[in-house]
Short mmCIF file of C-alpha atoms in Angstrom, two decimals:
data_model
loop_
_atom_site.label_atom_id
_atom_site.label_comp_id
_atom_site.label_asym_id
_atom_site.label_seq_id
_atom_site.Cartn_x
_atom_site.Cartn_y
_atom_site.Cartn_z
CA UNK A 125 0.03 -0.18 -0.16
CA UNK A 126 0.94 3.89 -0.82
CA UNK A 127 2.13 5.71 2.68
CA UNK A 128 -0.32 8.38 2.86
CA UNK A 129 1.27 11.50 2.31
CA UNK A 130 1.85 13.91 5.28
CA UNK A 131 -0.67 16.55 5.93
CA UNK A 132 0.03 20.24 5.28
CA UNK A 133 0.43 22.28 8.69
CA UNK A 134 -1.30 25.20 9.89
CA UNK A 135 0.08 27.88 12.85
CA UNK A 136 -3.01 29.51 13.99
CA UNK A 137 -2.33 32.40 16.47
CA UNK A 138 -5.10 34.45 17.52
CA UNK A 139 -6.56 35.03 21.04
CA UNK A 140 -9.87 34.70 19.33
CA UNK A 141 -10.70 31.61 21.20
CA UNK A 142 -14.41 31.23 19.31
CA UNK A 143 -12.40 32.58 15.41
CA UNK A 144 -9.91 29.56 16.53
CA UNK A 145 -12.13 26.99 17.36
CA UNK A 146 -14.08 27.63 13.76
CA UNK A 147 -10.88 27.67 11.96
CA UNK A 148 -9.74 24.45 13.15
CA UNK A 149 -12.82 22.72 12.50
CA UNK A 150 -13.27 24.31 9.22
CA UNK A 151 -9.27 23.72 8.10
CA UNK A 152 -9.41 20.29 9.78
CA UNK A 153 -12.50 19.61 7.15
CA UNK A 154 -10.46 20.42 4.36
CA UNK A 155 -7.49 17.89 5.39
CA UNK A 156 -5.03 19.88 7.01
CA UNK A 157 -3.22 19.38 10.32
CA UNK A 158 -4.02 22.78 12.80
CA UNK A 159 -2.08 23.82 15.58
CA UNK A 160 -3.15 26.71 17.82
CA UNK A 161 -1.34 29.89 19.19
CA UNK A 162 -3.67 31.74 21.85
CA UNK A 163 -0.38 34.30 21.94
CA UNK A 164 2.18 35.66 19.58
CA UNK A 165 4.67 34.76 21.71
CA UNK A 166 3.11 30.73 22.25
CA UNK A 167 2.86 30.81 18.37
CA UNK A 168 6.70 31.89 17.98
CA UNK A 169 7.71 28.93 20.66
CA UNK A 170 5.38 26.34 18.79
CA UNK A 171 6.78 27.53 15.28
CA UNK A 172 10.26 26.96 16.44
CA UNK A 173 9.42 23.38 17.56
CA UNK A 174 7.86 22.62 14.24
CA UNK A 175 7.83 25.27 11.19
CA UNK A 176 4.09 25.02 9.44
CA UNK A 177 3.72 25.51 6.21
CA UNK A 178 1.72 28.64 6.68
CA UNK A 179 0.94 31.07 9.35
CA UNK A 180 -2.66 32.43 10.14
CA UNK A 181 -1.79 35.61 12.17
CA UNK A 182 -4.69 37.97 14.37
CA UNK A 183 -3.17 41.36 14.24
CA UNK A 184 -4.46 42.61 17.65
CA UNK A 185 -3.45 40.08 20.35
CA UNK A 186 -3.22 40.30 24.53
CA UNK A 187 0.19 40.24 24.35
CA UNK A 188 2.21 40.65 21.14
CA UNK A 189 1.24 43.16 18.21
CA UNK A 190 0.56 41.73 15.10
CA UNK A 191 3.15 42.93 13.31
CA UNK A 192 6.04 42.09 15.76
CA UNK A 193 5.10 38.76 15.36
CA UNK A 194 5.28 38.92 11.80
CA UNK A 195 8.53 40.46 11.48
CA UNK A 196 9.75 37.65 13.80
CA UNK A 197 8.49 34.89 11.78
CA UNK A 198 9.60 36.57 8.46
CA UNK A 199 13.12 36.79 9.86
CA UNK A 200 13.51 33.36 10.98
CA UNK A 201 11.67 32.36 7.74
CA UNK A 202 11.35 35.01 4.98
CA UNK A 203 10.07 32.42 2.71
CA UNK A 204 6.69 31.07 4.91
CA UNK A 205 3.49 32.12 4.00
CA UNK A 206 1.68 34.64 6.20
CA UNK A 207 -2.15 35.22 5.87
CA UNK A 208 -2.97 38.06 8.54
CA UNK A 209 -6.67 38.16 10.12
CA UNK A 210 -7.32 42.00 10.72
CA UNK A 211 -11.34 43.75 12.31
CA UNK A 212 -12.63 45.69 9.77
CA UNK A 213 -11.91 49.10 9.57
CA UNK A 214 -8.00 48.43 10.12
CA UNK A 215 -6.82 47.76 6.45
CA UNK A 216 -3.94 50.49 6.93
CA UNK A 217 -2.69 48.14 9.07
CA UNK A 218 -3.19 45.31 7.08
CA UNK A 219 -1.13 46.77 3.98
CA UNK A 220 1.42 47.14 6.42
CA UNK A 221 1.52 43.83 7.04
CA UNK A 222 2.08 43.29 3.61
CA UNK A 223 4.87 45.61 3.12
CA UNK A 224 6.62 43.54 5.69
CA UNK A 225 6.06 40.22 3.69
CA UNK A 226 2.59 38.76 4.76
CA UNK A 227 1.31 36.54 1.60
CA UNK A 228 -2.81 38.09 2.39
CA UNK A 229 -5.24 39.38 4.31
CA UNK A 230 -8.26 38.40 5.50
CA UNK A 231 -10.95 40.80 6.90
CA UNK A 232 -12.87 39.26 10.31
CA UNK A 233 -15.27 38.43 10.41
CA UNK A 234 -14.26 35.41 8.45
CA UNK A 235 -16.40 33.94 5.39
CA UNK A 236 -14.81 30.67 6.50
CA UNK A 237 -15.98 28.40 3.45
CA UNK A 238 -13.06 30.70 1.65
CA UNK A 239 -10.38 30.03 4.35
CA UNK A 240 -9.49 26.70 3.26
CA UNK A 241 -9.27 27.58 -0.26
CA UNK A 242 -7.32 30.82 0.23
CA UNK A 243 -5.06 28.73 2.92
CA UNK A 244 -4.60 26.04 0.17
CA UNK A 245 -3.70 28.67 -2.38
CA UNK A 246 -0.67 30.33 -0.64
CA UNK A 247 0.71 26.59 0.38
CA UNK A 248 0.46 26.04 -3.10
CA UNK A 249 2.08 29.32 -4.60
CA UNK A 250 4.49 28.67 -1.30
CA UNK A 251 5.90 25.47 -2.70
CA UNK A 252 5.95 26.32 -6.28
CA UNK A 253 7.83 29.44 -5.10
CA UNK A 254 10.06 27.15 -3.22
CA UNK A 255 10.47 24.60 -6.22
CA UNK A 256 11.41 27.32 -8.51
CA UNK A 257 14.26 28.37 -6.35
CA UNK A 258 15.30 25.08 -5.57
CA UNK A 259 15.03 24.55 -9.45
CA UNK A 260 16.50 27.78 -10.39
CA UNK A 261 19.52 27.50 -7.59
CA UNK A 262 20.31 24.12 -8.98
CA UNK A 263 20.40 25.32 -12.23
CA UNK A 264 22.91 28.32 -11.10
CA UNK A 265 25.06 25.71 -9.97
CA UNK A 266 24.91 23.68 -12.52
CA UNK A 267 25.66 26.69 -14.79
CA UNK A 268 28.11 27.53 -12.83
CA UNK A 269 30.15 23.99 -13.05
CA UNK A 270 29.28 23.94 -16.94
CA UNK A 271 31.45 27.18 -16.88
CA UNK A 272 34.01 25.84 -14.52
CA UNK A 273 34.43 22.84 -17.16
CA UNK A 274 34.13 24.79 -20.17
CA UNK A 275 37.21 26.81 -18.42
CA UNK A 276 39.15 23.69 -18.14
CA UNK A 277 38.16 22.55 -21.41
CA UNK A 278 39.39 25.49 -22.17
CA UNK A 279 42.63 25.45 -20.56
CA UNK A 280 43.25 21.86 -21.90
CA UNK A 281 42.49 22.94 -25.47
CA UNK A 282 45.30 25.81 -25.58
CA UNK A 283 47.82 23.27 -23.58
CA UNK A 284 47.38 21.00 -26.63
CA UNK A 285 47.25 23.69 -29.11
CA UNK A 286 50.91 24.90 -28.05
CA UNK A 287 52.33 21.44 -27.46
CA UNK A 288 50.78 20.90 -31.10
CA UNK A 289 52.31 24.16 -31.91
CA UNK A 290 55.72 22.87 -30.41
CA UNK A 291 55.80 19.47 -31.94
CA UNK A 292 54.93 21.09 -35.10
CA UNK A 293 58.14 23.62 -34.13
CA UNK A 294 60.68 20.39 -33.08
CA UNK A 295 59.50 18.31 -36.48
CA UNK A 296 60.20 21.49 -38.62
CA UNK A 297 63.67 21.81 -36.28
CA UNK A 298 63.97 18.07 -36.83
CA UNK A 299 63.59 18.13 -40.87
CA UNK A 300 66.01 21.18 -41.18
CA UNK A 301 68.91 19.48 -39.16
CA UNK A 302 68.55 16.54 -41.17
CA UNK A 303 68.49 18.54 -44.64
CA UNK A 304 71.46 20.37 -43.65
CA UNK A 305 73.10 17.27 -42.64
CA UNK A 306 72.70 15.52 -45.42
CA UNK A 307 73.24 17.73 -47.73
CA UNK A 308 76.73 18.84 -46.12
CA UNK A 309 77.54 15.04 -45.92
CA UNK A 310 77.24 14.62 -49.75
CA UNK A 311 79.44 16.93 -51.21
CA UNK A 312 82.71 15.95 -48.84
CA UNK A 313 81.23 11.84 -49.62
CA UNK A 314 80.83 12.76 -53.23
CA UNK A 315 84.60 14.16 -53.15
CA UNK A 316 85.76 10.97 -51.78
CA UNK A 317 84.44 8.37 -53.68
CA UNK A 318 85.55 10.42 -57.25
CA UNK A 319 89.13 10.19 -55.71
CA UNK A 320 88.87 6.45 -54.72
CA UNK A 321 87.77 5.36 -58.60
CA UNK A 322 90.78 7.87 -59.92
CA UNK A 323 92.95 5.59 -57.36
CA UNK A 324 91.51 2.46 -58.77
CA UNK A 325 91.38 3.15 -62.38
CA UNK A 326 95.60 3.60 -61.83
CA UNK A 327 95.09 7.41 -63.14
CA UNK A 328 98.29 8.33 -61.43
CA UNK A 329 99.84 4.76 -61.08
CA UNK A 330 99.47 1.27 -60.76
CA UNK A 331 98.14 0.28 -56.73
CA UNK A 332 98.81 -4.01 -55.82
CA UNK A 333 96.04 -6.74 -55.10
CA UNK A 334 95.64 -5.57 -51.80
CA UNK A 335 95.14 -1.76 -52.00
CA UNK A 336 92.60 -2.79 -54.81
CA UNK A 337 90.52 -4.71 -52.11
CA UNK A 338 90.96 -1.95 -49.37
CA UNK A 339 89.49 0.99 -51.69
CA UNK A 340 86.87 -0.88 -52.87
CA UNK A 341 86.18 -1.12 -49.36
CA UNK A 342 86.37 2.15 -48.96
CA UNK A 343 84.22 2.80 -52.42
CA UNK A 344 81.55 0.30 -51.11
CA UNK A 345 80.96 2.04 -47.88
CA UNK A 346 81.19 5.40 -49.29
CA UNK A 347 78.59 4.70 -51.93
CA UNK A 348 76.56 3.18 -48.72
CA UNK A 349 77.01 7.17 -47.23
CA UNK A 350 75.73 8.50 -50.40
CA UNK A 351 72.87 6.47 -50.59
CA UNK A 352 72.26 7.00 -46.79
CA UNK A 353 72.39 11.09 -47.24
CA UNK A 354 70.29 11.20 -50.05
CA UNK A 355 67.65 8.98 -48.35
CA UNK A 356 67.27 11.24 -45.38
CA UNK A 357 67.44 14.69 -47.92
CA UNK A 358 65.00 13.08 -49.71
CA UNK A 359 62.65 12.10 -47.04
CA UNK A 360 63.31 15.83 -45.21
CA UNK A 361 62.20 17.28 -48.19
CA UNK A 362 59.11 15.01 -49.09
CA UNK A 363 58.25 15.97 -45.21
CA UNK A 364 58.58 19.62 -45.39
CA UNK A 365 56.67 19.79 -48.99
CA UNK A 366 59.77 20.72 -50.55
CA UNK A 367 60.21 18.09 -52.56
CA UNK A 368 59.34 19.30 -57.03
CA UNK A 369 58.32 16.79 -59.54
CA UNK A 370 59.10 17.93 -63.54
CA UNK A 371 56.19 15.88 -65.04
CA UNK A 372 56.39 14.69 -68.60
CA UNK A 373 54.70 12.50 -70.92
CA UNK A 374 56.38 8.77 -70.36
CA UNK A 375 56.27 5.60 -71.50
CA UNK A 376 56.06 3.13 -68.62
CA UNK A 377 57.52 0.47 -70.03
CA UNK A 378 60.86 2.59 -70.95
CA UNK A 379 61.00 3.41 -67.32
CA UNK A 380 61.05 -0.50 -66.21
CA UNK A 381 63.72 -1.41 -68.73
CA UNK A 382 66.08 1.45 -67.82
CA UNK A 383 65.87 0.45 -63.94
CA UNK A 384 66.51 -2.94 -65.18
CA UNK A 385 69.36 -1.96 -67.20
CA UNK A 386 70.91 -0.03 -64.24
CA UNK A 387 70.56 -2.93 -61.35
CA UNK A 388 71.27 -5.87 -64.13
CA UNK A 389 75.02 -6.36 -63.03
CA UNK A 390 73.58 -7.09 -59.28
CA UNK A 391 71.04 -9.46 -60.66
CA UNK A 392 74.01 -11.06 -62.47
CA UNK A 393 76.32 -11.25 -59.55
CA UNK A 394 73.73 -13.29 -57.69
CA UNK A 395 72.75 -15.74 -60.44
CA UNK A 396 69.07 -14.51 -60.46
CA UNK A 397 66.67 -14.68 -63.09
CA UNK A 398 65.12 -11.65 -64.05
CA UNK A 399 62.29 -11.96 -65.97
CA UNK A 400 60.27 -9.02 -67.97
CA UNK A 401 56.50 -9.15 -68.59
CA UNK A 402 55.63 -5.79 -70.27
CA UNK A 403 52.06 -4.91 -72.16
CA UNK A 404 52.71 -4.50 -76.34
CA UNK A 405 50.79 -0.97 -76.17
CA UNK A 406 52.67 2.06 -75.19
CA UNK A 407 51.62 2.70 -71.17
CA UNK A 408 51.78 6.32 -70.88
CA UNK A 409 51.80 8.06 -67.25
CA UNK A 410 52.34 11.50 -66.02
CA UNK A 411 55.66 11.50 -64.11
CA UNK A 412 58.86 12.87 -63.22
CA UNK A 413 60.97 10.91 -65.09
CA UNK A 414 63.96 10.17 -62.37
CA UNK A 415 61.94 10.12 -59.25
CA UNK A 416 59.63 7.50 -61.13
CA UNK A 417 63.05 5.42 -61.91
CA UNK A 418 64.06 6.08 -57.92
CA UNK A 419 60.68 4.07 -57.06
CA UNK A 420 61.37 1.09 -59.70
CA UNK A 421 65.12 1.02 -58.68
CA UNK A 422 64.08 0.40 -54.86
CA UNK A 423 61.94 -2.18 -55.24
CA UNK A 424 64.57 -3.97 -58.11
CA UNK A 425 66.90 -3.28 -55.70
CA UNK A 426 65.12 -4.81 -52.66
CA UNK A 427 63.98 -7.64 -54.42
CA UNK A 428 67.73 -8.44 -55.33
CA UNK A 429 68.83 -8.32 -52.10
CA UNK A 430 66.37 -10.34 -50.48
CA UNK A 431 66.32 -13.36 -53.22
CA UNK A 432 69.06 -15.84 -52.47
CA UNK A 433 71.33 -16.68 -55.51
CA UNK A 434 69.61 -18.87 -58.09
CA UNK A 435 66.40 -17.45 -57.36
CA UNK A 436 64.01 -15.90 -59.82
CA UNK A 437 62.90 -11.91 -60.12
CA UNK A 438 59.77 -11.04 -62.24
CA UNK A 439 58.55 -7.44 -63.62
CA UNK A 440 55.48 -6.86 -65.33
CA UNK A 441 53.69 -3.87 -66.28
CA UNK A 442 50.28 -3.85 -68.08
CA UNK A 443 46.84 -1.57 -67.97
CA UNK A 444 44.64 -2.12 -65.12
CA UNK A 445 40.78 -0.90 -64.83
CA UNK A 446 42.29 2.57 -66.39
CA UNK A 447 45.44 2.48 -64.46
CA UNK A 448 48.87 1.50 -65.63
CA UNK A 449 50.26 -1.26 -63.14
CA UNK A 450 53.75 -2.44 -61.96
CA UNK A 451 54.41 -5.61 -60.28
CA UNK A 452 57.76 -6.78 -59.04
CA UNK A 453 57.81 -10.37 -57.36
CA UNK A 454 60.33 -12.60 -56.04
CA UNK A 455 61.37 -15.88 -54.71
CA UNK A 456 62.82 -13.79 -51.69
CA UNK A 457 62.66 -14.67 -47.56
CA UNK A 458 59.43 -12.46 -47.51
CA UNK A 459 58.04 -10.64 -45.42
CA UNK A 460 56.36 -11.56 -41.96
CA UNK A 461 52.38 -11.10 -42.04
CA UNK A 462 52.84 -8.74 -38.75
CA UNK A 463 55.54 -6.48 -40.39
CA UNK A 464 52.92 -6.04 -43.56
CA UNK A 465 50.84 -3.25 -42.36
CA UNK A 466 54.10 -1.24 -41.22
CA UNK A 467 57.04 -2.17 -43.74
CA UNK A 468 56.26 1.64 -45.53
CA UNK A 469 56.82 3.33 -42.23
CA UNK A 470 59.81 5.15 -41.59
CA UNK A 471 63.23 3.87 -40.15
CA UNK A 472 60.74 0.23 -40.16
CA UNK A 473 63.07 -3.12 -40.44
CA UNK A 474 61.13 -6.12 -40.27
CA UNK A 475 62.13 -8.17 -37.22
CA UNK A 476 63.46 -11.25 -39.62
CA UNK A 477 66.32 -11.99 -41.61
CA UNK A 478 65.40 -9.20 -44.10
CA UNK A 479 67.17 -7.51 -41.42
CA UNK A 480 70.28 -8.73 -41.23
CA UNK A 481 70.19 -9.52 -45.02
CA UNK A 482 71.66 -5.90 -45.90
CA UNK A 483 72.15 -2.67 -44.32
CA UNK A 484 70.06 0.78 -44.87
CA UNK A 485 68.06 3.34 -43.36
CA UNK A 486 64.70 2.06 -43.71
CA UNK A 487 64.01 4.58 -45.70
CA UNK A 488 63.83 3.39 -49.55
CA UNK A 489 60.06 1.84 -49.34
CA UNK A 490 58.50 4.75 -47.27
CA UNK A 491 60.29 7.40 -49.93
CA UNK A 492 59.06 5.14 -52.67
CA UNK A 493 55.39 4.78 -51.03
CA UNK A 494 55.84 8.94 -51.17
CA UNK A 495 57.10 9.19 -54.25
CA UNK A 496 54.45 7.52 -56.22
CA UNK A 497 51.06 9.12 -54.01
CA UNK A 498 53.13 12.19 -55.41
CA UNK A 499 52.29 11.16 -58.71
CA UNK A 500 48.22 10.03 -57.47
CA UNK A 501 49.08 6.68 -57.44
CA UNK A 502 49.24 3.51 -54.80
CA UNK A 503 51.69 1.12 -53.54
CA UNK A 504 51.18 -2.47 -51.74
CA UNK A 505 52.66 -5.33 -50.79
CA UNK A 506 51.77 -9.03 -50.83
CA UNK A 507 53.89 -11.49 -49.26
CA UNK A 508 54.73 -14.85 -47.46
CA UNK A 509 57.16 -15.72 -44.88
CA UNK A 510 59.79 -17.77 -47.08
CA UNK A 511 57.77 -17.50 -50.71
CA UNK A 512 58.44 -14.37 -51.63
CA UNK A 513 57.30 -10.56 -52.40
CA UNK A 514 54.86 -8.75 -54.83
CA UNK A 515 54.76 -5.05 -54.15
CA UNK A 516 52.57 -3.39 -56.67
CA UNK A 517 52.27 0.25 -58.22
CA UNK A 518 49.25 1.18 -59.45
CA UNK A 519 49.74 4.62 -61.46
CA UNK A 520 46.83 7.19 -63.04
CA UNK A 521 47.26 5.45 -66.94
CA UNK A 522 47.25 8.45 -70.02
CA UNK A 523 44.89 8.10 -72.95
CA UNK A 524 46.21 7.79 -76.54
#
């Protein structure tokens, strides 16, 4: 069963016993709980014991004036509804009471059939006012909390923006530093390479076999350092958006053949079978000749490095759904499945024998990927460990 809602309490403060009794009966019949005080002092004491929902206060009592009692009540409970009861002809006193905070006034003799509705109306108004004040307070508190939260988020946003700006600045400085160092390294390394090649050509006199061996080691390492410097310079230019492409109309088959010719000695040295499967019709692309050959050289060089002696490398070029497709397949050591998604990341080296098979910066494939994307193309790889890999480059195909 539902609990019965507690009755609303009305405190009557009036020294007129007849009026008090009639009000008690009237209000009790209307469902109110009535507490009666015959003096102002007693009324204030009852109020302190249990604050009522409404007070009905007579203005003229034997001990305390009604205005004095009203002032005390409003000081203790400003929102308490108080209905003043005054004799006919004392309306000025009632007006004064209203100024002091009374909610309404009734003139004696009372119309008892109206009293209950007047009391209920003022209690309801008081409840609504209290609810409104509570909700207003809650809304104000929520607004303050929201404002504080917004301020915290704004401070966090500014910190993130500053951190982002700092990271961008650090990245810019890093790119500039790498670019500067790479550029400065290339000149002396190129000079070293040139003088070593002159010594190997015996331009200034003969050298013995041991000297030739040492010089060839120096030359190999010099070329490796130049390649590293070139990779670092390329990646810094790409990151900074400073890489400029000189695009022209090119036939893809010619680029493939040129790349194959430049690396043919490496394939022959490892006894690798190199097969070309090129479409008979011209595959015209809009590309930078040197950069596209750089991409092909990278893919062919990787195939050569990671394919054991006696293996096979196949290069295909053919049209595919309005695009030109180049595939470089090998029968090499392959790439672990967990490394396929990261193979194009900067400085990433697969955790397998590929890492030990050759030296390098781990920038070749990321540079190739960036160059292909600068040509509005796409590069991908498919591989099985121990079975080999296939790199695919798709490029926009020109008509005619």
